[in-house]
JSON list of C-alpha atoms in Angstrom, two decimals:
[
{"chain": "A", "resi": 125, "resn": "MET", "atom": "CA", "xyz": [-12.86, 6.13, -2.70]},
{"chain": "A", "resi": 126, "resn": "GLY", "atom": "CA", "xyz": [-12.89, 3.98, -5.76]},
{"chain": "A", "resi": 127, "resn": "SER", "atom": "CA", "xyz": [-10.97, 0.80, -6.22]},
{"chain": "A", "resi": 128, "resn": "THR", "atom": "CA", "xyz": [-8.47, 2.47, -8.62]},
{"chain": "A", "resi": 129, "resn": "ALA", "atom": "CA", "xyz": [-7.78, 5.30, -6.27]},
{"chain": "A", "resi": 130, "resn": "ASP", "atom": "CA", "xyz": [-7.19, 2.74, -3.39]},
{"chain": "A", "resi": 131, "resn": "LYS", "atom": "CA", "xyz": [-4.70, 0.74, -5.66]},
{"chain": "A", "resi": 132, "resn": "ILE", "atom": "CA", "xyz": [-2.92, 3.91, -6.78]},
{"chain": "A", "resi": 133, "resn": "LYS", "atom": "CA", "xyz": [-2.56, 5.27, -3.20]},
{"chain": "A", "resi": 134, "resn": "GLY", "atom": "CA", "xyz": [-1.45, 1.79, -2.07]},
{"chain": "A", "resi": 135, "resn": "MET", "atom": "CA", "xyz": [1.28, 1.67, -4.71]},
{"chain": "A", "resi": 136, "resn": "ALA", "atom": "CA", "xyz": [2.45, 5.09, -3.70]},
{"chain": "A", "resi": 137, "resn": "ASN", "atom": "CA", "xyz": [2.51, 4.23, 0.00]},
{"chain": "A", "resi": 138, "resn": "GLU", "atom": "CA", "xyz": [4.33, 1.00, -0.71]},
{"chain": "A", "resi": 139, "resn": "ALA", "atom": "CA", "xyz": [6.99, 2.72, -2.85]},
{"chain": "A", "resi": 140, "resn": "ALA", "atom": "CA", "xyz": [7.50, 5.51, -0.24]},
{"chain": "A", "resi": 141, "resn": "GLY", "atom": "CA", "xyz": [7.77, 2.88, 2.47]},
{"chain": "A", "resi": 142, "resn": "ASN", "atom": "CA", "xyz": [10.44, 1.05, 0.55]},
{"chain": "A", "resi": 143, "resn": "VAL", "atom": "CA", "xyz": [12.41, 4.26, 0.08]},
{"chain": "A", "resi": 144, "resn": "LYS", "atom": "CA", "xyz": [12.15, 5.15, 3.80]},
{"chain": "A", "resi": 145, "resn": "GLN", "atom": "CA", "xyz": [13.36, 1.68, 4.73]},
{"chain": "A", "resi": 146, "resn": "GLY", "atom": "CA", "xyz": [16.36, 1.99, 2.45]},
{"chain": "A", "resi": 147, "resn": "VAL", "atom": "CA", "xyz": [17.26, 5.40, 3.68]},
{"chain": "A", "resi": 148, "resn": "GLY", "atom": "CA", "xyz": [16.82, 4.38, 7.26]},
{"chain": "A", "resi": 149, "resn": "LYS", "atom": "CA", "xyz": [19.08, 1.33, 6.77]},
{"chain": "A", "resi": 150, "resn": "ALA", "atom": "CA", "xyz": [21.71, 3.45, 4.92]},
{"chain": "A", "resi": 151, "resn": "LEU", "atom": "CA", "xyz": [21.76, 6.07, 7.61]},
{"chain": "A", "resi": 152, "resn": "ASP", "atom": "CA", "xyz": [21.42, 3.54, 10.50]},
{"chain": "A", "resi": 153, "resn": "LYS", "atom": "CA", "xyz": [18.13, 5.03, 11.67]},
{"chain": "A", "resi": 154, "resn": "PRO", "atom": "CA", "xyz": [16.00, 2.17, 12.92]},
{"chain": "A", "resi": 155, "resn": "GLY", "atom": "CA", "xyz": [13.04, 4.47, 13.57]},
{"chain": "A", "resi": 156, "resn": "LEU", "atom": "CA", "xyz": [12.90, 5.55, 9.86]},
{"chain": "A", "resi": 157, "resn": "GLN", "atom": "CA", "xyz": [13.21, 1.93, 8.82]},
{"chain": "A", "resi": 158, "resn": "ALA", "atom": "CA", "xyz": [10.27, 0.98, 11.08]},
{"chain": "A", "resi": 159, "resn": "GLU", "atom": "CA", "xyz": [8.16, 3.95, 9.76]},
{"chain": "A", "resi": 160, "resn": "GLY", "atom": "CA", "xyz": [8.96, 2.84, 6.18]},
{"chain": "A", "resi": 161, "resn": "PHE", "atom": "CA", "xyz": [7.98, -0.81, 7.02]},
{"chain": "A", "resi": 162, "resn": "ALA", "atom": "CA", "xyz": [4.70, 0.35, 8.53]},
{"chain": "A", "resi": 163, "resn": "GLN", "atom": "CA", "xyz": [3.98, 2.61, 5.44]},
{"chain": "A", "resi": 164, "resn": "GLU", "atom": "CA", "xyz": [4.82, -0.22, 3.10]},
{"chain": "A", "resi": 165, "resn": "ARG", "atom": "CA", "xyz": [2.30, -2.48, 4.85]},
{"chain": "A", "resi": 166, "resn": "LYS", "atom": "CA", "xyz": [-0.35, 0.25, 4.78]},
{"chain": "A", "resi": 167, "resn": "GLY", "atom": "CA", "xyz": [0.19, 0.43, 0.97]},
{"chain": "A", "resi": 168, "resn": "GLU", "atom": "CA", "xyz": [-0.18, -3.30, 0.66]},
{"chain": "A", "resi": 169, "resn": "ALA", "atom": "CA", "xyz": [-3.46, -3.13, 2.59]},
{"chain": "A", "resi": 170, "resn": "GLN", "atom": "CA", "xyz": [-4.81, -0.26, 0.49]},
{"chain": "A", "resi": 171, "resn": "GLN", "atom": "CA", "xyz": [-4.06, -2.32, -2.72]},
{"chain": "A", "resi": 172, "resn": "ALA", "atom": "CA", "xyz": [-5.79, -5.33, -1.21]},
{"chain": "A", "resi": 173, "resn": "LEU", "atom": "CA", "xyz": [-8.81, -3.07, -0.41]},
{"chain": "A", "resi": 174, "resn": "GLY", "atom": "CA", "xyz": [-8.89, -1.92, -4.04]},
{"chain": "A", "resi": 175, "resn": "LYS", "atom": "CA", "xyz": [-8.79, -5.43, -5.39]},
{"chain": "A", "resi": 176, "resn": "THR", "atom": "CA", "xyz": [-11.54, -6.48, -2.96]},
{"chain": "A", "resi": 177, "resn": "LYS", "atom": "CA", "xyz": [-13.68, -3.60, -4.12]},
{"chain": "A", "resi": 178, "resn": "ASP", "atom": "CA", "xyz": [-13.15, -4.79, -7.74]},
{"chain": "A", "resi": 179, "resn": "ALA", "atom": "CA", "xyz": [-14.19, -8.35, -6.84]},
{"chain": "A", "resi": 180, "resn": "VAL", "atom": "CA", "xyz": [-17.31, -7.28, -5.02]},
{"chain": "A", "resi": 181, "resn": "LYS", "atom": "CA", "xyz": [-18.26, -5.05, -7.94]},
{"chain": "A", "resi": 182, "resn": "LYS", "atom": "CA", "xyz": [-17.87, -7.91, -10.34]},
{"chain": "A", "resi": 183, "resn": "VAL", "atom": "CA", "xyz": [-20.14, -10.08, -8.17]},
{"chain": "A", "resi": 184, "resn": "ILE", "atom": "CA", "xyz": [-22.75, -7.44, -7.97]},
{"chain": "A", "resi": 185, "resn": "ASP", "atom": "CA", "xyz": [-22.59, -6.79, -11.71]},
{"chain": "A", "resi": 186, "resn": "LYS", "atom": "CA", "xyz": [-23.19, -10.43, -12.42]},
{"chain": "A", "resi": 187, "resn": "ALA", "atom": "CA", "xyz": [-26.29, -10.53, -10.11]}
]
């Protein structure tokens, strides 16, 4: 998967995780809140992976 795809999927997972957390909090569902938290972190990791791929590509392109 390319860096752009990683970043887009990461943003989507982060947004969905935020929504799940909000719904879980509003409905007093700790399990849904936890699931949302985990999904948000997954999204952050995906975005970081995409940024890392970009950085590596820049280093390779300079070589």
